[in-house]
Amino acid sequence: MFLNKMFLNKMLFISLAVGFAPLAYSSQSTDVAGFPAEPEAAITTIVRELSKSNGGIFWQAMPAGYQTELTEIIALFASKMDDEVYDKMVSVVSRCGRILKDKRDFILNMAETMSVKRKAELQKVWPSLVGMIETLTSSQLGSTEGLRSFDGNEFFGSAVSKMLKYSDEFSRGLVDEELTMADILAETVISVVESDLNRAKLKMTFPENDHDHEEIYKFTKVEGKWIPSSTHIVLTELKEDIVAMPTIGSKKDEWMAGFYLLSAKLAKLEKAQTQEQFESALYGLFSCVS
């Protein structure tokens, strides 16, 4: 199946626990400040909004304390980054996105063994792939300044909504008669296994093409919001990992030299006007990064 069980598990946990899921801003995002008190109804609300590419539900579903903690973690990450190095890295990713957009046919022409049908499918979904890259690099994650002034409501409501929409468009263009993630989330059935005032164990039944798949998840009520029970552990470990990250320090010149060389190679790709020129420039890029 296109969406295997491991991917479903990771997607669900990351989506509900941290809110960083891959993947056009929805002006009709549901205002869910008052989530249902019952755990199954609250989680069903989140899952249904995700199926509609409403990334804003991530932020709205987080307790205020966790919103603050996540914002602080992102600011901490920004403090570990060198502005010039980070911004140059994002610039490289952005340029790669433009190359994918402008040189699509040259890239697909290199896949000589690919079927005509598959190439046609890729041509159709190519704008979604490019859109995901453009969305990330132009979002608050696209600069250290954006990281330091991170606005969760804006980021999840706009950038994450776009990512979810592009991801759904991409998968729909490549999957033959299979359920996409949005389809699965729209049809997921959530029921209570056991619960009390602050804890719940929920069974989530995911539809698949030939049968249903069930998983059990534990949730805890924090500040009136139902969230995965291990959320605090995940955020704590994430913060510890960032604290342990080394700074660029004396290696900055080495990084900038590498970006300078990479930039020159990308320029040749951008200027390529023929298939031969593009492939020659691409081989030069591979030799640079290998």
PDB file of C-alpha atoms in Angstrom, residues 15-282:
ATOM      1  CA  SER A  15       0.790  15.830  13.762  1.00  0.00           C
ATOM      2  CA  LEU A  16      -0.890  15.689  17.154  1.00  0.00           C
ATOM      3  CA  ALA A  17       2.136  15.847  19.424  1.00  0.00           C
ATOM      4  CA  VAL A  18       4.357  18.459  17.844  1.00  0.00           C
ATOM      5  CA  GLY A  19       2.514  19.820  14.851  1.00  0.00           C
ATOM      6  CA  PHE A  20       5.366  19.556  12.321  1.00  0.00           C
ATOM      7  CA  ALA A  21       3.885  17.538   9.515  1.00  0.00           C
ATOM      8  CA  PRO A  22       4.713  17.773   6.048  1.00  0.00           C
ATOM      9  CA  LEU A  23       3.112  19.096   4.076  1.00  0.00           C
ATOM     10  CA  ALA A  24      -3.120  27.500  -0.195  1.00  0.00           C
ATOM     11  CA  TYR A  25      -3.971  28.992   3.097  1.00  0.00           C
ATOM     12  CA  SER A  26      -7.440  27.936   4.149  1.00  0.00           C
ATOM     13  CA  SER A  27      -9.446  31.074   4.793  1.00  0.00           C
ATOM     14  CA  GLN A  28     -12.212  28.810   6.079  1.00  0.00           C
ATOM     15  CA  SER A  29     -10.114  27.281   8.882  1.00  0.00           C
ATOM     16  CA  THR A  30     -12.450  26.222  11.654  1.00  0.00           C
ATOM     17  CA  ASP A  31     -12.207  28.239  14.839  1.00  0.00           C
ATOM     18  CA  VAL A  32     -11.882  25.427  17.317  1.00  0.00           C
ATOM     19  CA  ALA A  33     -10.812  27.358  20.397  1.00  0.00           C
ATOM     20  CA  GLY A  34     -13.478  25.459  22.301  1.00  0.00           C
ATOM     21  CA  PHE A  35     -12.618  21.822  21.643  1.00  0.00           C
ATOM     22  CA  PRO A  36     -15.122  19.135  22.684  1.00  0.00           C
ATOM     23  CA  ALA A  37     -14.596  17.916  26.228  1.00  0.00           C
ATOM     24  CA  GLU A  38     -14.813  14.241  25.221  1.00  0.00           C
ATOM     25  CA  PRO A  39     -11.474  12.827  23.965  1.00  0.00           C
ATOM     26  CA  GLU A  40     -12.875  10.968  20.956  1.00  0.00           C
ATOM     27  CA  ALA A  41     -14.776  14.058  19.774  1.00  0.00           C
ATOM     28  CA  ALA A  42     -11.753  16.325  20.277  1.00  0.00           C
ATOM     29  CA  ILE A  43      -9.351  14.081  18.348  1.00  0.00           C
ATOM     30  CA  THR A  44     -11.948  13.463  15.645  1.00  0.00           C
ATOM     31  CA  THR A  45     -12.187  17.242  15.190  1.00  0.00           C
ATOM     32  CA  ILE A  46      -8.419  17.462  14.672  1.00  0.00           C
ATOM     33  CA  VAL A  47      -8.293  14.535  12.267  1.00  0.00           C
ATOM     34  CA  ARG A  48     -11.187  15.845  10.161  1.00  0.00           C
ATOM     35  CA  GLU A  49      -9.606  19.300   9.884  1.00  0.00           C
ATOM     36  CA  LEU A  50      -6.314  17.717   8.802  1.00  0.00           C
ATOM     37  CA  SER A  51      -8.168  15.897   6.031  1.00  0.00           C
ATOM     38  CA  LYS A  52      -9.243  19.347   4.762  1.00  0.00           C
ATOM     39  CA  SER A  53      -5.633  20.616   4.759  1.00  0.00           C
ATOM     40  CA  ASN A  54      -6.299  22.903   7.710  1.00  0.00           C
ATOM     41  CA  GLY A  55      -2.825  23.112   9.227  1.00  0.00           C
ATOM     42  CA  GLY A  56      -4.012  25.738  11.675  1.00  0.00           C
ATOM     43  CA  ILE A  57      -5.639  22.967  13.701  1.00  0.00           C
ATOM     44  CA  PHE A  58      -2.159  21.929  14.884  1.00  0.00           C
ATOM     45  CA  TRP A  59      -1.657  25.196  16.731  1.00  0.00           C
ATOM     46  CA  GLN A  60      -5.232  25.498  17.922  1.00  0.00           C
ATOM     47  CA  ALA A  61      -5.067  21.988  19.388  1.00  0.00           C
ATOM     48  CA  MET A  62      -1.964  22.739  21.489  1.00  0.00           C
ATOM     49  CA  PRO A  63      -2.340  23.809  25.113  1.00  0.00           C
ATOM     50  CA  ALA A  64      -1.077  27.368  25.637  1.00  0.00           C
ATOM     51  CA  GLY A  65       1.871  26.113  27.667  1.00  0.00           C
ATOM     52  CA  TYR A  66       2.969  23.846  24.863  1.00  0.00           C
ATOM     53  CA  GLN A  67       2.600  26.661  22.334  1.00  0.00           C
ATOM     54  CA  THR A  68       4.968  28.730  24.461  1.00  0.00           C
ATOM     55  CA  GLU A  69       7.379  25.835  24.862  1.00  0.00           C
ATOM     56  CA  LEU A  70       7.496  25.106  21.137  1.00  0.00           C
ATOM     57  CA  THR A  71       8.054  28.799  20.353  1.00  0.00           C
ATOM     58  CA  GLU A  72      10.931  28.870  22.844  1.00  0.00           C
ATOM     59  CA  ILE A  73      12.457  25.729  21.317  1.00  0.00           C
ATOM     60  CA  ILE A  74      12.401  27.304  17.857  1.00  0.00           C
ATOM     61  CA  ALA A  75      14.005  30.473  19.235  1.00  0.00           C
ATOM     62  CA  LEU A  76      16.648  28.303  20.908  1.00  0.00           C
ATOM     63  CA  PHE A  77      17.362  26.630  17.585  1.00  0.00           C
ATOM     64  CA  ALA A  78      17.726  30.063  15.968  1.00  0.00           C
ATOM     65  CA  SER A  79      20.242  31.059  18.643  1.00  0.00           C
ATOM     66  CA  LYS A  80      22.406  28.085  17.712  1.00  0.00           C
ATOM     67  CA  MET A  81      22.447  29.068  14.044  1.00  0.00           C
ATOM     68  CA  ASP A  82      24.794  31.500  12.335  1.00  0.00           C
ATOM     69  CA  ASP A  83      22.556  33.930  10.422  1.00  0.00           C
ATOM     70  CA  GLU A  84      24.678  34.046   7.289  1.00  0.00           C
ATOM     71  CA  VAL A  85      25.203  30.281   7.094  1.00  0.00           C
ATOM     72  CA  TYR A  86      21.545  29.434   7.735  1.00  0.00           C
ATOM     73  CA  ASP A  87      20.234  31.995   5.272  1.00  0.00           C
ATOM     74  CA  LYS A  88      22.705  30.818   2.630  1.00  0.00           C
ATOM     75  CA  MET A  89      21.594  27.227   3.186  1.00  0.00           C
ATOM     76  CA  VAL A  90      17.949  28.205   2.696  1.00  0.00           C
ATOM     77  CA  SER A  91      18.937  30.158  -0.410  1.00  0.00           C
ATOM     78  CA  VAL A  92      20.507  27.027  -1.889  1.00  0.00           C
ATOM     79  CA  VAL A  93      17.341  25.010  -1.207  1.00  0.00           C
ATOM     80  CA  SER A  94      15.244  27.789  -2.751  1.00  0.00           C
ATOM     81  CA  ARG A  95      17.402  27.833  -5.879  1.00  0.00           C
ATOM     82  CA  CYS A  96      17.081  24.058  -6.166  1.00  0.00           C
ATOM     83  CA  GLY A  97      13.311  24.528  -6.084  1.00  0.00           C
ATOM     84  CA  ARG A  98      13.477  27.030  -8.930  1.00  0.00           C
ATOM     85  CA  ILE A  99      15.674  24.658 -10.921  1.00  0.00           C
ATOM     86  CA  LEU A 100      13.114  21.898 -10.433  1.00  0.00           C
ATOM     87  CA  LYS A 101      10.471  24.298 -11.698  1.00  0.00           C
ATOM     88  CA  ASP A 102      12.353  25.726 -14.667  1.00  0.00           C
ATOM     89  CA  LYS A 103      14.235  22.605 -15.779  1.00  0.00           C
ATOM     90  CA  ARG A 104      11.530  19.994 -15.254  1.00  0.00           C
ATOM     91  CA  ASP A 105      11.674  18.564 -18.756  1.00  0.00           C
ATOM     92  CA  PHE A 106      15.469  18.264 -18.692  1.00  0.00           C
ATOM     93  CA  ILE A 107      15.234  16.342 -15.417  1.00  0.00           C
ATOM     94  CA  LEU A 108      12.503  13.973 -16.604  1.00  0.00           C
ATOM     95  CA  ASN A 109      14.305  13.377 -19.896  1.00  0.00           C
ATOM     96  CA  MET A 110      17.147  11.820 -17.913  1.00  0.00           C
ATOM     97  CA  ALA A 111      14.828   9.070 -16.634  1.00  0.00           C
ATOM     98  CA  GLU A 112      15.166   7.011 -19.796  1.00  0.00           C
ATOM     99  CA  THR A 113      13.664   3.844 -18.300  1.00  0.00           C
ATOM    100  CA  MET A 114      10.613   5.617 -16.905  1.00  0.00           C
ATOM    101  CA  SER A 115       7.324   4.797 -18.598  1.00  0.00           C
ATOM    102  CA  VAL A 116       5.451   7.421 -20.593  1.00  0.00           C
ATOM    103  CA  LYS A 117       2.564   7.146 -18.131  1.00  0.00           C
ATOM    104  CA  ARG A 118       4.776   7.772 -15.100  1.00  0.00           C
ATOM    105  CA  LYS A 119       6.413  10.779 -16.761  1.00  0.00           C
ATOM    106  CA  ALA A 120       2.980  12.215 -17.512  1.00  0.00           C
ATOM    107  CA  GLU A 121       1.984  11.724 -13.858  1.00  0.00           C
ATOM    108  CA  LEU A 122       5.146  13.445 -12.642  1.00  0.00           C
ATOM    109  CA  GLN A 123       4.594  16.356 -14.988  1.00  0.00           C
ATOM    110  CA  LYS A 124       1.132  16.748 -13.511  1.00  0.00           C
ATOM    111  CA  VAL A 125       2.255  16.743  -9.876  1.00  0.00           C
ATOM    112  CA  TRP A 126       5.505  18.665 -10.425  1.00  0.00           C
ATOM    113  CA  PRO A 127       3.937  22.018  -9.416  1.00  0.00           C
ATOM    114  CA  SER A 128       2.985  20.499  -6.054  1.00  0.00           C
ATOM    115  CA  LEU A 129       6.569  19.363  -5.434  1.00  0.00           C
ATOM    116  CA  VAL A 130       7.877  22.803  -6.314  1.00  0.00           C
ATOM    117  CA  GLY A 131       5.146  24.408  -4.229  1.00  0.00           C
ATOM    118  CA  MET A 132       6.197  22.511  -1.103  1.00  0.00           C
ATOM    119  CA  ILE A 133       9.784  23.723  -1.451  1.00  0.00           C
ATOM    120  CA  GLU A 134       8.714  27.307  -2.134  1.00  0.00           C
ATOM    121  CA  THR A 135       6.333  27.246   0.829  1.00  0.00           C
ATOM    122  CA  LEU A 136       9.006  26.101   3.283  1.00  0.00           C
ATOM    123  CA  THR A 137      11.736  28.458   2.090  1.00  0.00           C
ATOM    124  CA  SER A 138       9.403  31.469   2.085  1.00  0.00           C
ATOM    125  CA  SER A 139       7.906  30.649   5.496  1.00  0.00           C
ATOM    126  CA  GLN A 140       9.162  31.681   8.918  1.00  0.00           C
ATOM    127  CA  LEU A 141      11.503  28.692   8.790  1.00  0.00           C
ATOM    128  CA  GLY A 142      13.226  30.310   5.816  1.00  0.00           C
ATOM    129  CA  SER A 143      15.390  32.698   7.838  1.00  0.00           C
ATOM    130  CA  THR A 144      16.865  33.053  11.303  1.00  0.00           C
ATOM    131  CA  GLU A 145      14.877  36.259  11.663  1.00  0.00           C
ATOM    132  CA  GLY A 146      11.710  34.289  10.977  1.00  0.00           C
ATOM    133  CA  LEU A 147      12.710  31.643  13.503  1.00  0.00           C
ATOM    134  CA  ARG A 148      13.334  34.244  16.200  1.00  0.00           C
ATOM    135  CA  SER A 149       9.955  35.914  15.612  1.00  0.00           C
ATOM    136  CA  PHE A 150       8.089  32.641  15.133  1.00  0.00           C
ATOM    137  CA  ASP A 151       4.306  33.020  15.127  1.00  0.00           C
ATOM    138  CA  GLY A 152       2.716  29.594  15.479  1.00  0.00           C
ATOM    139  CA  ASN A 153      -0.755  30.709  14.509  1.00  0.00           C
ATOM    140  CA  GLU A 154       0.518  32.231  11.262  1.00  0.00           C
ATOM    141  CA  PHE A 155       2.943  29.401  10.445  1.00  0.00           C
ATOM    142  CA  PHE A 156       0.519  26.542  10.941  1.00  0.00           C
ATOM    143  CA  GLY A 157      -2.461  28.385   9.526  1.00  0.00           C
ATOM    144  CA  SER A 158      -0.628  29.393   6.350  1.00  0.00           C
ATOM    145  CA  ALA A 159       2.551  27.425   5.617  1.00  0.00           C
ATOM    146  CA  VAL A 160       1.460  24.083   7.059  1.00  0.00           C
ATOM    147  CA  SER A 161      -1.953  24.352   5.401  1.00  0.00           C
ATOM    148  CA  LYS A 162      -0.217  24.881   2.063  1.00  0.00           C
ATOM    149  CA  MET A 163       2.133  21.946   2.697  1.00  0.00           C
ATOM    150  CA  LEU A 164      -0.781  19.643   3.484  1.00  0.00           C
ATOM    151  CA  LYS A 165      -2.628  20.774   0.366  1.00  0.00           C
ATOM    152  CA  TYR A 166       0.402  20.313  -1.895  1.00  0.00           C
ATOM    153  CA  SER A 167       1.134  16.926  -0.323  1.00  0.00           C
ATOM    154  CA  ASP A 168      -2.417  15.761  -1.003  1.00  0.00           C
ATOM    155  CA  GLU A 169      -2.285  17.003  -4.606  1.00  0.00           C
ATOM    156  CA  PHE A 170       1.037  15.242  -5.110  1.00  0.00           C
ATOM    157  CA  SER A 171      -0.151  11.913  -3.728  1.00  0.00           C
ATOM    158  CA  ARG A 172      -3.443  12.038  -5.640  1.00  0.00           C
ATOM    159  CA  GLY A 173      -1.547  12.501  -8.882  1.00  0.00           C
ATOM    160  CA  LEU A 174       0.651   9.456  -8.292  1.00  0.00           C
ATOM    161  CA  VAL A 175      -1.637   6.966  -6.574  1.00  0.00           C
ATOM    162  CA  ASP A 176      -3.825   4.693  -8.697  1.00  0.00           C
ATOM    163  CA  GLU A 177      -7.092   3.815  -6.967  1.00  0.00           C
ATOM    164  CA  GLU A 178      -5.533   4.031  -3.518  1.00  0.00           C
ATOM    165  CA  LEU A 179      -6.505   6.151  -0.568  1.00  0.00           C
ATOM    166  CA  THR A 180      -4.442   9.262   0.028  1.00  0.00           C
ATOM    167  CA  MET A 181      -3.635  10.511   3.514  1.00  0.00           C
ATOM    168  CA  ALA A 182      -6.508  13.020   3.308  1.00  0.00           C
ATOM    169  CA  ASP A 183      -8.907  10.205   2.367  1.00  0.00           C
ATOM    170  CA  ILE A 184      -7.718   8.101   5.277  1.00  0.00           C
ATOM    171  CA  LEU A 185      -8.051  10.934   7.783  1.00  0.00           C
ATOM    172  CA  ALA A 186     -11.528  11.816   6.486  1.00  0.00           C
ATOM    173  CA  GLU A 187     -12.717   8.260   7.097  1.00  0.00           C
ATOM    174  CA  THR A 188     -10.802   7.388  10.262  1.00  0.00           C
ATOM    175  CA  VAL A 189     -13.075   6.184  13.062  1.00  0.00           C
ATOM    176  CA  ILE A 190     -12.094   7.021  16.647  1.00  0.00           C
ATOM    177  CA  SER A 191     -13.564   5.262  19.660  1.00  0.00           C
ATOM    178  CA  VAL A 192     -12.839   5.129  23.368  1.00  0.00           C
ATOM    179  CA  VAL A 193     -11.143   2.078  24.830  1.00  0.00           C
ATOM    180  CA  GLU A 194     -11.019   3.545  28.331  1.00  0.00           C
ATOM    181  CA  SER A 195     -10.948   7.053  29.822  1.00  0.00           C
ATOM    182  CA  ASP A 196     -11.300   9.197  32.925  1.00  0.00           C
ATOM    183  CA  LEU A 197     -11.244  12.958  33.477  1.00  0.00           C
ATOM    184  CA  ASN A 198      -7.631  13.480  32.366  1.00  0.00           C
ATOM    185  CA  ARG A 199      -6.506  10.333  30.552  1.00  0.00           C
ATOM    186  CA  ALA A 200      -7.844   8.314  27.666  1.00  0.00           C
ATOM    187  CA  LYS A 201      -6.940   5.366  25.510  1.00  0.00           C
ATOM    188  CA  LEU A 202      -8.412   5.658  22.018  1.00  0.00           C
ATOM    189  CA  LYS A 203      -8.725   3.155  19.208  1.00  0.00           C
ATOM    190  CA  MET A 204      -8.213   4.656  15.770  1.00  0.00           C
ATOM    191  CA  THR A 205      -9.438   2.612  12.830  1.00  0.00           C
ATOM    192  CA  PHE A 206      -7.797   3.635   9.557  1.00  0.00           C
ATOM    193  CA  PRO A 207      -9.413   2.588   6.269  1.00  0.00           C
ATOM    194  CA  GLU A 208      -7.246   0.762   3.770  1.00  0.00           C
ATOM    195  CA  ASN A 209      -8.049  -0.427   0.277  1.00  0.00           C
ATOM    196  CA  ASP A 210      -8.854  -4.010   1.216  1.00  0.00           C
ATOM    197  CA  HIS A 211      -9.267  -3.878   5.003  1.00  0.00           C
ATOM    198  CA  ASP A 212      -9.149  -1.592   8.038  1.00  0.00           C
ATOM    199  CA  HIS A 213      -6.133  -1.095  10.276  1.00  0.00           C
ATOM    200  CA  GLU A 214      -6.426  -0.371  14.007  1.00  0.00           C
ATOM    201  CA  GLU A 215      -4.020   1.351  16.398  1.00  0.00           C
ATOM    202  CA  ILE A 216      -4.333   2.264  20.087  1.00  0.00           C
ATOM    203  CA  TYR A 217      -3.060   5.673  21.285  1.00  0.00           C
ATOM    204  CA  LYS A 218      -2.852   7.196  24.759  1.00  0.00           C
ATOM    205  CA  PHE A 219      -3.933  10.805  25.341  1.00  0.00           C
ATOM    206  CA  THR A 220      -3.742  13.192  28.286  1.00  0.00           C
ATOM    207  CA  LYS A 221      -5.834  16.286  28.963  1.00  0.00           C
ATOM    208  CA  VAL A 222      -3.677  19.376  29.490  1.00  0.00           C
ATOM    209  CA  GLU A 223      -5.197  22.835  29.939  1.00  0.00           C
ATOM    210  CA  GLY A 224      -8.450  21.543  28.503  1.00  0.00           C
ATOM    211  CA  LYS A 225      -6.837  20.073  25.364  1.00  0.00           C
ATOM    212  CA  TRP A 226      -6.420  16.361  24.614  1.00  0.00           C
ATOM    213  CA  ILE A 227      -2.882  15.598  23.389  1.00  0.00           C
ATOM    214  CA  PRO A 228      -0.729  12.441  23.024  1.00  0.00           C
ATOM    215  CA  SER A 229       0.585  11.425  26.437  1.00  0.00           C
ATOM    216  CA  SER A 230       4.220  11.439  25.322  1.00  0.00           C
ATOM    217  CA  THR A 231       4.136  15.014  23.969  1.00  0.00           C
ATOM    218  CA  HIS A 232       6.048  16.455  26.919  1.00  0.00           C
ATOM    219  CA  ILE A 233       8.783  13.841  26.532  1.00  0.00           C
ATOM    220  CA  VAL A 234       9.108  14.584  22.812  1.00  0.00           C
ATOM    221  CA  LEU A 235       9.435  18.339  23.395  1.00  0.00           C
ATOM    222  CA  THR A 236      11.914  17.806  26.215  1.00  0.00           C
ATOM    223  CA  GLU A 237      14.109  15.534  24.088  1.00  0.00           C
ATOM    224  CA  LEU A 238      13.910  17.980  21.181  1.00  0.00           C
ATOM    225  CA  LYS A 239      15.080  20.812  23.421  1.00  0.00           C
ATOM    226  CA  GLU A 240      17.916  18.698  24.811  1.00  0.00           C
ATOM    227  CA  ASP A 241      19.064  17.801  21.295  1.00  0.00           C
ATOM    228  CA  ILE A 242      19.131  21.462  20.285  1.00  0.00           C
ATOM    229  CA  VAL A 243      21.045  22.456  23.421  1.00  0.00           C
ATOM    230  CA  ALA A 244      23.627  19.779  22.570  1.00  0.00           C
ATOM    231  CA  MET A 245      24.033  21.039  19.005  1.00  0.00           C
ATOM    232  CA  PRO A 246      27.473  22.535  18.319  1.00  0.00           C
ATOM    233  CA  THR A 247      27.667  26.048  16.888  1.00  0.00           C
ATOM    234  CA  ILE A 248      29.379  26.776  13.564  1.00  0.00           C
ATOM    235  CA  GLY A 249      32.163  28.687  15.265  1.00  0.00           C
ATOM    236  CA  SER A 250      35.530  28.496  13.520  1.00  0.00           C
ATOM    237  CA  LYS A 251      34.092  26.351  10.723  1.00  0.00           C
ATOM    238  CA  LYS A 252      32.040  29.213   9.299  1.00  0.00           C
ATOM    239  CA  ASP A 253      34.625  30.053   6.626  1.00  0.00           C
ATOM    240  CA  GLU A 254      34.645  26.409   5.552  1.00  0.00           C
ATOM    241  CA  TRP A 255      30.851  26.379   5.276  1.00  0.00           C
ATOM    242  CA  MET A 256      30.752  29.631   3.314  1.00  0.00           C
ATOM    243  CA  ALA A 257      33.438  28.378   0.937  1.00  0.00           C
ATOM    244  CA  GLY A 258      31.351  25.281   0.307  1.00  0.00           C
ATOM    245  CA  PHE A 259      28.266  27.396  -0.393  1.00  0.00           C
ATOM    246  CA  TYR A 260      30.278  29.576  -2.791  1.00  0.00           C
ATOM    247  CA  LEU A 261      31.366  26.520  -4.766  1.00  0.00           C
ATOM    248  CA  LEU A 262      27.862  25.037  -4.714  1.00  0.00           C
ATOM    249  CA  SER A 263      26.398  28.351  -5.858  1.00  0.00           C
ATOM    250  CA  ALA A 264      28.671  28.377  -8.896  1.00  0.00           C
ATOM    251  CA  LYS A 265      27.549  24.874  -9.822  1.00  0.00           C
ATOM    252  CA  LEU A 266      23.869  25.780  -9.422  1.00  0.00           C
ATOM    253  CA  ALA A 267      24.388  28.806 -11.668  1.00  0.00           C
ATOM    254  CA  LYS A 268      25.426  26.485 -14.500  1.00  0.00           C
ATOM    255  CA  LEU A 269      22.241  24.471 -14.034  1.00  0.00           C
ATOM    256  CA  GLU A 270      20.178  27.642 -14.070  1.00  0.00           C
ATOM    257  CA  LYS A 271      21.827  28.829 -17.299  1.00  0.00           C
ATOM    258  CA  ALA A 272      21.547  25.500 -19.135  1.00  0.00           C
ATOM    259  CA  GLN A 273      19.587  25.864 -22.372  1.00  0.00           C
ATOM    260  CA  THR A 274      19.959  22.352 -23.777  1.00  0.00           C
ATOM    261  CA  GLN A 275      19.717  18.805 -22.426  1.00  0.00           C
ATOM    262  CA  GLU A 276      23.448  18.321 -22.920  1.00  0.00           C
ATOM    263  CA  GLN A 277      24.305  21.510 -21.030  1.00  0.00           C
ATOM    264  CA  PHE A 278      21.985  20.572 -18.181  1.00  0.00           C
ATOM    265  CA  GLU A 279      23.361  17.050 -17.770  1.00  0.00           C
ATOM    266  CA  SER A 280      26.938  18.302 -17.907  1.00  0.00           C
ATOM    267  CA  ALA A 281      26.156  20.880 -15.194  1.00  0.00           C
ATOM    268  CA  LEU A 282      24.362  18.257 -13.093  1.00  0.00           C
TER     269      LEU A 282
END
